[in-house]
Amino acid sequence: MMNMNILWVAGATILSQSMHKSCAALSLPGNAIGKQLTRSRFFYSSASAALLVTSGMASPDTACAADKKNNPRYLENEVQMKYGEGKDGNPRTRGVLVRRFTGDSTPYTFSQPRPVRLVKDWPDEPPFSKKDFFRADENDDETFYTLPRLVYHIDEPAVATLTQYYRNNIPKGSSILDICSSWVSHYPLEFKQVMKRISATGMNPLELMANDQLTDYEARNLNVNPNLPYEDNTFDVVTCVVSIDYLIHPIEVLKEVRRVLKPGGKVIISQSNRCFPSKAIAMWLDMNDRQHLELINGYLKYAGFGPAKAYDIQAYDPDNKFNDPMFIVEVAK
């Protein structure tokens, strides 16, 4: 089924064309499922002034495992952005083609999540110093993230395997919060239809506006204000995708995550080896992938959670043996 939507939002014209069907795919534990994705070209643009962007993708149908292979591999939107208000020919519009990975209909193989044993014995009190959280770029994060980045920070196989993990490990009817979110949350297409609520916080309100999977969002700089704007015991699942390395108050943020989780709810933190080095904290840059998992487990301990579990869920790409890794650290409240 093909849908075309035209939206007008704050003076920005958004033309979207998308094809939809819903589906299922990777479990914990699970069987080798599906096939993986390859790295693809992603077209984007950075305007030199404020951009007004939103997404006009249509909603997917209800989920069913049999339909997974019928989902499109990509959803593409043509976005026209208005910027500038001068009398000398402005405002101007500029078209941008954005491509979203759905995580389905790919050539990759998703294997059973491989447990990673966490062995570091953390002391009773956090052993971290201020210099551990130093960043090469200590300027205002809101300046760094002023312009929307409608791009992916991990490759397509990593996105796809995370999407499959979510599909098989987040129950239908859940209330979900995605912290440090952006224009994509990597959830399966059907989540907007089958979940009770999908909320998000992130740095850039325009990126959040473009995230068509959300039911609500609030822009928030967690490095300035680590408090989450939600009531206690609100969410069944909290996700955080390749972003915990940017937090300078990670324990405080995870304490808030624990507060807003319902009893028995879980936090799923995904991590690769990609980052903006100037914004990642110093001790993260000095660690390898295994040490990153141990560090996240330490953060969770000091935030009041019990022992976490870690998994390697890297997808297999037959055409590329050097695709991005993907790891999961999760724990229940």
Short mmCIF file of C-alpha atoms in Angstrom, two decimals:
data_model
loop_
_atom_site.label_atom_id
_atom_site.label_comp_id
_atom_site.label_asym_id
_atom_site.label_seq_id
_atom_site.Cartn_x
_atom_site.Cartn_y
_atom_site.Cartn_z
CA MET A 1 0.00 0.00 0.00
CA MET A 2 1.36 3.43 -0.89
CA ASN A 3 0.39 6.58 0.97
CA MET A 4 1.20 10.17 0.13
CA ASN A 5 0.75 12.94 2.65
CA ILE A 6 1.27 16.67 2.35
CA LEU A 7 1.52 18.63 5.58
CA TRP A 8 1.95 22.31 6.34
CA VAL A 9 3.69 22.95 9.66
CA ALA A 10 4.89 26.38 10.80
CA GLY A 11 5.42 27.48 7.23
CA ALA A 12 7.29 24.32 6.22
CA THR A 13 5.93 22.19 3.41
CA ILE A 14 6.46 18.48 3.93
CA LEU A 15 5.84 16.05 1.11
CA SER A 16 6.15 12.42 2.06
CA GLN A 17 5.76 9.24 0.12
CA SER A 18 5.91 5.96 1.98
CA MET A 19 4.98 2.31 1.65
CA HIS A 20 3.87 0.35 4.69
CA LYS A 21 3.15 -3.07 6.05
CA SER A 22 3.87 -4.46 9.48
CA CYS A 23 5.72 -7.44 10.85
CA ALA A 24 7.90 -9.30 13.37
CA ALA A 25 11.63 -10.42 13.75
CA LEU A 26 14.63 -11.12 16.63
CA SER A 27 14.07 -12.47 20.14
CA LEU A 28 15.91 -12.95 23.38
CA PRO A 29 16.86 -15.72 23.26
CA GLY A 30 15.84 -16.50 19.71
CA ASN A 31 16.61 -18.28 16.51
CA ALA A 32 18.58 -16.95 13.58
CA ILE A 33 15.98 -14.76 11.98
CA GLY A 34 15.62 -12.82 8.81
CA LYS A 35 18.40 -11.33 6.78
CA GLN A 36 20.39 -8.23 7.44
CA LEU A 37 20.88 -4.82 5.97
CA THR A 38 23.66 -3.06 4.13
CA ARG A 39 25.02 0.41 4.56
CA SER A 40 23.19 2.75 2.22
CA ARG A 41 23.43 6.29 1.04
CA PHE A 42 21.61 8.82 3.12
CA PHE A 43 20.84 12.19 1.58
CA TYR A 44 20.52 15.13 3.90
CA SER A 45 21.06 18.84 4.06
CA SER A 46 22.15 21.37 6.67
CA ALA A 47 20.69 24.80 6.12
CA SER A 48 22.62 27.70 7.55
CA ALA A 49 19.56 29.04 9.31
CA ALA A 50 16.74 27.65 11.45
CA LEU A 51 14.91 24.79 9.74
CA LEU A 52 11.28 23.92 10.11
CA VAL A 53 10.89 20.21 9.60
CA THR A 54 8.32 17.55 10.24
CA SER A 55 7.51 14.11 8.93
CA GLY A 56 4.45 13.08 6.97
CA MET A 57 4.88 9.31 6.96
CA ALA A 58 1.70 7.30 7.23
CA SER A 59 1.12 4.84 10.06
CA PRO A 60 1.80 1.13 9.51
CA ASP A 61 -0.83 -1.56 9.73
CA THR A 62 -1.09 -3.83 12.74
CA ALA A 63 1.85 -6.15 13.36
CA CYS A 64 2.11 -9.73 12.23
CA ALA A 65 5.17 -11.92 11.76
CA ALA A 66 4.05 -13.21 8.40
CA ASP A 67 4.08 -9.71 6.89
CA LYS A 68 7.63 -8.73 7.90
CA LYS A 69 9.17 -9.52 4.53
CA ASN A 70 6.60 -7.27 2.84
CA ASN A 71 7.71 -4.17 4.73
CA PRO A 72 9.75 -1.70 2.70
CA ARG A 73 13.44 -1.52 3.48
CA TYR A 74 13.37 2.27 3.40
CA LEU A 75 10.87 5.06 3.87
CA GLU A 76 11.72 8.20 1.95
CA ASN A 77 10.42 11.73 2.51
CA GLU A 78 10.96 14.85 0.49
CA VAL A 79 11.01 17.73 2.94
CA GLN A 80 10.80 21.38 1.86
CA MET A 81 12.21 23.71 4.48
CA LYS A 82 11.57 27.42 4.70
CA TYR A 83 14.32 29.62 6.11
CA GLY A 84 15.14 33.31 6.14
CA GLU A 85 12.71 36.21 6.34
CA GLY A 86 14.61 39.02 4.58
CA LYS A 87 13.09 41.40 2.01
CA ASP A 88 15.81 40.61 -0.59
CA GLY A 89 14.27 37.43 -1.96
CA ASN A 90 13.93 35.56 1.32
CA PRO A 91 12.25 33.51 2.66
CA ARG A 92 13.59 30.65 0.60
CA THR A 93 12.69 26.99 0.47
CA ARG A 94 14.95 24.04 0.00
CA GLY A 95 14.03 20.43 -0.62
CA VAL A 96 15.69 17.59 1.26
CA LEU A 97 15.33 13.87 0.61
CA VAL A 98 15.58 11.87 3.83
CA ARG A 99 15.69 8.10 4.00
CA ARG A 100 14.67 6.13 7.06
CA PHE A 101 15.77 2.53 7.68
CA THR A 102 12.84 0.32 8.68
CA GLY A 103 14.96 -2.65 9.80
CA ASP A 104 13.03 -5.03 7.54
CA SER A 105 13.48 -6.59 4.08
CA THR A 106 17.27 -6.53 4.33
CA PRO A 107 20.10 -8.91 3.31
CA TYR A 108 21.41 -9.24 6.88
CA THR A 109 21.27 -12.16 9.29
CA PHE A 110 20.17 -11.61 12.89
CA SER A 111 21.45 -14.28 15.23
CA GLN A 112 20.42 -15.09 18.77
CA PRO A 113 21.64 -12.36 21.18
CA ARG A 114 24.98 -13.46 22.57
CA PRO A 115 25.33 -12.92 26.35
CA VAL A 116 28.31 -10.87 27.50
CA ARG A 117 29.37 -11.64 31.06
CA LEU A 118 29.78 -8.53 33.21
CA VAL A 119 32.57 -9.18 35.71
CA LYS A 120 33.71 -5.83 37.13
CA ASP A 121 33.09 -5.55 40.86
CA TRP A 122 32.10 -1.94 41.41
CA PRO A 123 32.72 -0.39 44.87
CA ASP A 124 29.85 0.79 47.05
CA GLU A 125 30.39 4.43 46.11
CA PRO A 126 30.99 5.81 42.59
CA PRO A 127 34.75 5.98 41.94
CA PHE A 128 34.48 8.64 39.24
CA SER A 129 36.21 12.00 39.27
CA LYS A 130 35.25 15.24 37.57
CA LYS A 131 37.91 14.74 34.90
CA ASP A 132 36.29 11.45 33.89
CA PHE A 133 33.37 13.47 32.55
CA PHE A 134 35.48 16.13 30.84
CA ARG A 135 34.75 16.69 27.15
CA ALA A 136 36.97 18.22 24.50
CA ASP A 137 34.11 20.53 23.57
CA GLU A 138 32.71 21.99 26.78
CA ASN A 139 30.70 24.63 24.94
CA ASP A 140 26.92 24.74 25.28
CA ASP A 141 25.43 21.49 23.96
CA GLU A 142 22.38 23.35 22.70
CA THR A 143 24.64 25.28 20.32
CA PHE A 144 26.19 22.05 19.03
CA TYR A 145 22.74 20.56 18.40
CA THR A 146 21.04 23.72 17.11
CA LEU A 147 20.63 22.50 13.54
CA PRO A 148 18.71 19.27 12.96
CA ARG A 149 20.92 16.36 11.92
CA LEU A 150 18.62 14.17 9.84
CA VAL A 151 21.27 11.47 9.59
CA TYR A 152 22.12 8.12 11.17
CA HIS A 153 24.98 7.81 13.63
CA ILE A 154 25.27 4.03 13.21
CA ASP A 155 25.12 1.99 10.00
CA GLU A 156 22.09 0.18 8.64
CA PRO A 157 22.94 -3.31 10.01
CA ALA A 158 23.24 -1.85 13.51
CA VAL A 159 19.92 -0.01 13.15
CA ALA A 160 18.21 -3.12 11.82
CA THR A 161 19.39 -5.50 14.52
CA LEU A 162 18.28 -3.02 17.20
CA THR A 163 14.86 -2.74 15.54
CA GLN A 164 14.49 -6.53 15.56
CA TYR A 165 15.58 -6.68 19.22
CA TYR A 166 12.94 -4.14 20.18
CA ARG A 167 10.27 -6.02 18.25
CA ASN A 168 10.94 -9.22 20.16
CA ASN A 169 11.61 -7.82 23.61
CA ILE A 170 9.09 -5.01 24.11
CA PRO A 171 5.54 -6.33 24.65
CA LYS A 172 2.58 -4.89 22.80
CA GLY A 173 0.61 -2.33 24.77
CA SER A 174 3.72 -0.94 26.50
CA SER A 175 4.29 2.68 27.40
CA ILE A 176 7.77 3.57 26.12
CA LEU A 177 10.11 6.49 26.76
CA ASP A 178 13.06 7.14 24.45
CA ILE A 179 15.63 9.42 26.10
CA CYS A 180 18.31 11.31 24.14
CA SER A 181 16.05 10.79 21.15
CA SER A 182 16.17 12.34 17.67
CA TRP A 183 14.29 12.17 14.35
CA VAL A 184 14.32 8.34 14.56
CA SER A 185 13.86 5.96 17.48
CA HIS A 186 14.62 2.71 15.60
CA TYR A 187 11.35 1.10 16.68
CA PRO A 188 9.55 -1.32 14.31
CA LEU A 189 6.98 0.21 11.99
CA GLU A 190 4.05 -1.31 13.84
CA PHE A 191 4.97 0.14 17.26
CA LYS A 192 3.01 3.36 16.71
CA GLN A 193 -0.12 1.21 16.32
CA VAL A 194 0.43 -1.49 18.94
CA MET A 195 2.01 0.46 21.82
CA LYS A 196 0.01 2.44 24.35
CA ARG A 197 2.35 5.42 24.31
CA ILE A 198 5.75 6.40 22.86
CA SER A 199 7.27 9.48 24.47
CA ALA A 200 10.69 11.04 23.98
CA THR A 201 13.12 13.63 25.25
CA GLY A 202 15.96 14.95 23.12
CA MET A 203 18.13 17.96 22.45
CA ASN A 204 16.58 19.24 19.23
CA PRO A 205 12.82 19.95 19.06
CA LEU A 206 12.86 19.96 15.26
CA GLU A 207 14.33 16.47 15.14
CA LEU A 208 11.73 15.30 17.63
CA MET A 209 9.02 16.90 15.52
CA ALA A 210 10.23 14.83 12.56
CA ASN A 211 10.01 11.56 14.54
CA ASP A 212 6.74 10.07 13.32
CA GLN A 213 6.77 7.23 15.86
CA LEU A 214 6.25 9.47 18.86
CA THR A 215 2.94 10.21 20.53
CA ASP A 216 4.49 13.07 22.53
CA TYR A 217 7.89 14.62 23.16
CA GLU A 218 9.68 17.30 25.14
CA ALA A 219 13.00 18.85 24.20
CA ARG A 220 15.38 18.73 27.16
CA ASN A 221 19.12 19.07 27.73
CA LEU A 222 19.79 16.33 30.28
CA ASN A 223 23.31 17.64 30.84
CA VAL A 224 21.77 20.83 32.25
CA ASN A 225 18.58 19.41 33.76
CA PRO A 226 18.69 15.63 34.34
CA ASN A 227 15.11 15.55 35.65
CA LEU A 228 12.64 13.78 33.39
CA PRO A 229 9.28 15.58 32.94
CA TYR A 230 7.11 12.57 33.80
CA GLU A 231 5.30 11.17 36.83
CA ASP A 232 6.61 8.26 38.89
CA ASN A 233 5.86 4.75 37.61
CA THR A 234 4.75 5.91 34.14
CA PHE A 235 6.63 3.72 31.64
CA ASP A 236 7.07 0.01 31.00
CA VAL A 237 10.28 0.49 29.01
CA VAL A 238 12.88 3.25 28.68
CA THR A 239 15.31 3.13 25.76
CA CYS A 240 18.52 5.04 25.11
CA VAL A 241 20.31 4.60 21.77
CA VAL A 242 24.07 5.25 21.43
CA SER A 243 23.88 8.35 23.62
CA ILE A 244 24.83 7.49 27.18
CA ASP A 245 28.46 8.38 26.36
CA TYR A 246 27.44 12.05 26.02
CA LEU A 247 25.88 12.37 29.48
CA ILE A 248 27.93 14.19 32.12
CA HIS A 249 25.43 13.25 34.84
CA PRO A 250 24.57 9.67 33.81
CA ILE A 251 23.83 8.39 37.30
CA GLU A 252 21.39 11.22 37.99
CA VAL A 253 19.67 10.62 34.65
CA LEU A 254 19.39 6.88 35.30
CA LYS A 255 17.97 7.56 38.77
CA GLU A 256 15.27 9.51 36.96
CA VAL A 257 14.80 6.63 34.53
CA ARG A 258 14.28 4.31 37.49
CA ARG A 259 11.77 6.73 39.00
CA VAL A 260 9.59 6.92 35.89
CA LEU A 261 9.69 3.16 35.25
CA LYS A 262 6.83 1.07 36.55
CA PRO A 263 7.70 -1.75 38.97
CA GLY A 264 9.08 -4.54 36.79
CA GLY A 265 9.70 -2.14 33.92
CA LYS A 266 13.07 -2.22 32.21
CA VAL A 267 15.64 0.09 30.71
CA ILE A 268 17.32 -0.94 27.43
CA ILE A 269 20.58 0.88 26.70
CA SER A 270 22.08 0.20 23.27
CA GLN A 271 25.65 1.06 22.40
CA SER A 272 27.99 0.86 19.41
CA ASN A 273 31.48 2.26 18.92
CA ARG A 274 30.45 5.44 17.09
CA CYS A 275 30.34 8.89 18.67
CA PHE A 276 31.11 12.57 18.33
CA PRO A 277 34.55 12.46 20.02
CA SER A 278 34.40 16.13 20.98
CA LYS A 279 31.19 15.54 22.96
CA ALA A 280 31.82 12.08 24.44
CA ILE A 281 33.17 12.03 28.00
CA ALA A 282 36.91 11.45 28.54
CA MET A 283 36.77 8.07 30.23
CA TRP A 284 34.49 6.69 27.51
CA LEU A 285 37.06 7.55 24.85
CA ASP A 286 39.74 5.68 26.82
CA MET A 287 37.70 2.46 26.93
CA ASN A 288 37.00 -0.43 24.55
CA ASP A 289 33.60 -1.94 23.78
CA ARG A 290 33.73 -4.41 26.66
CA GLN A 291 34.70 -1.71 29.14
CA HIS A 292 31.79 0.44 27.93
CA LEU A 293 29.37 -2.32 28.92
CA GLU A 294 30.96 -2.61 32.35
CA LEU A 295 30.74 1.17 32.80
CA ILE A 296 27.03 1.23 31.91
CA ASN A 297 26.48 -1.57 34.42
CA GLY A 298 28.27 0.57 37.01
CA TYR A 299 26.08 3.57 36.24
CA LEU A 300 22.98 1.40 36.68
CA LYS A 301 24.22 0.07 40.01
CA TYR A 302 24.73 3.57 41.40
CA ALA A 303 21.31 4.60 40.09
CA GLY A 304 19.69 1.92 42.27
CA PHE A 305 19.21 -0.91 39.77
CA GLY A 306 20.23 -4.52 40.34
CA PRO A 307 22.78 -6.41 38.21
CA ALA A 308 22.28 -5.80 34.51
CA LYS A 309 22.52 -8.20 31.59
CA ALA A 310 24.53 -7.47 28.45
CA TYR A 311 24.23 -8.87 24.94
CA ASP A 312 26.09 -8.64 21.67
CA ILE A 313 23.48 -8.37 18.93
CA GLN A 314 25.69 -7.39 15.99
CA ALA A 315 24.13 -8.31 12.67
CA TYR A 316 25.92 -10.29 9.98
CA ASP A 317 26.33 -8.55 6.65
CA PRO A 318 27.56 -10.95 3.94
CA ASP A 319 28.94 -8.02 1.94
CA ASN A 320 30.70 -6.18 4.77
CA LYS A 321 32.64 -7.81 7.61
CA PHE A 322 33.33 -4.46 9.24
CA ASN A 323 29.83 -3.20 9.98
CA ASP A 324 29.17 -1.41 13.25
CA PRO A 325 28.86 -3.48 16.43
CA MET A 326 25.72 -3.27 18.52
CA PHE A 327 25.44 -4.11 22.21
CA ILE A 328 22.54 -4.12 24.68
CA VAL A 329 22.67 -3.50 28.45
CA GLU A 330 19.31 -3.95 30.14
CA VAL A 331 17.92 -4.31 33.62
CA ALA A 332 14.49 -4.35 35.25
CA LYS A 333 13.40 -2.05 38.08
#
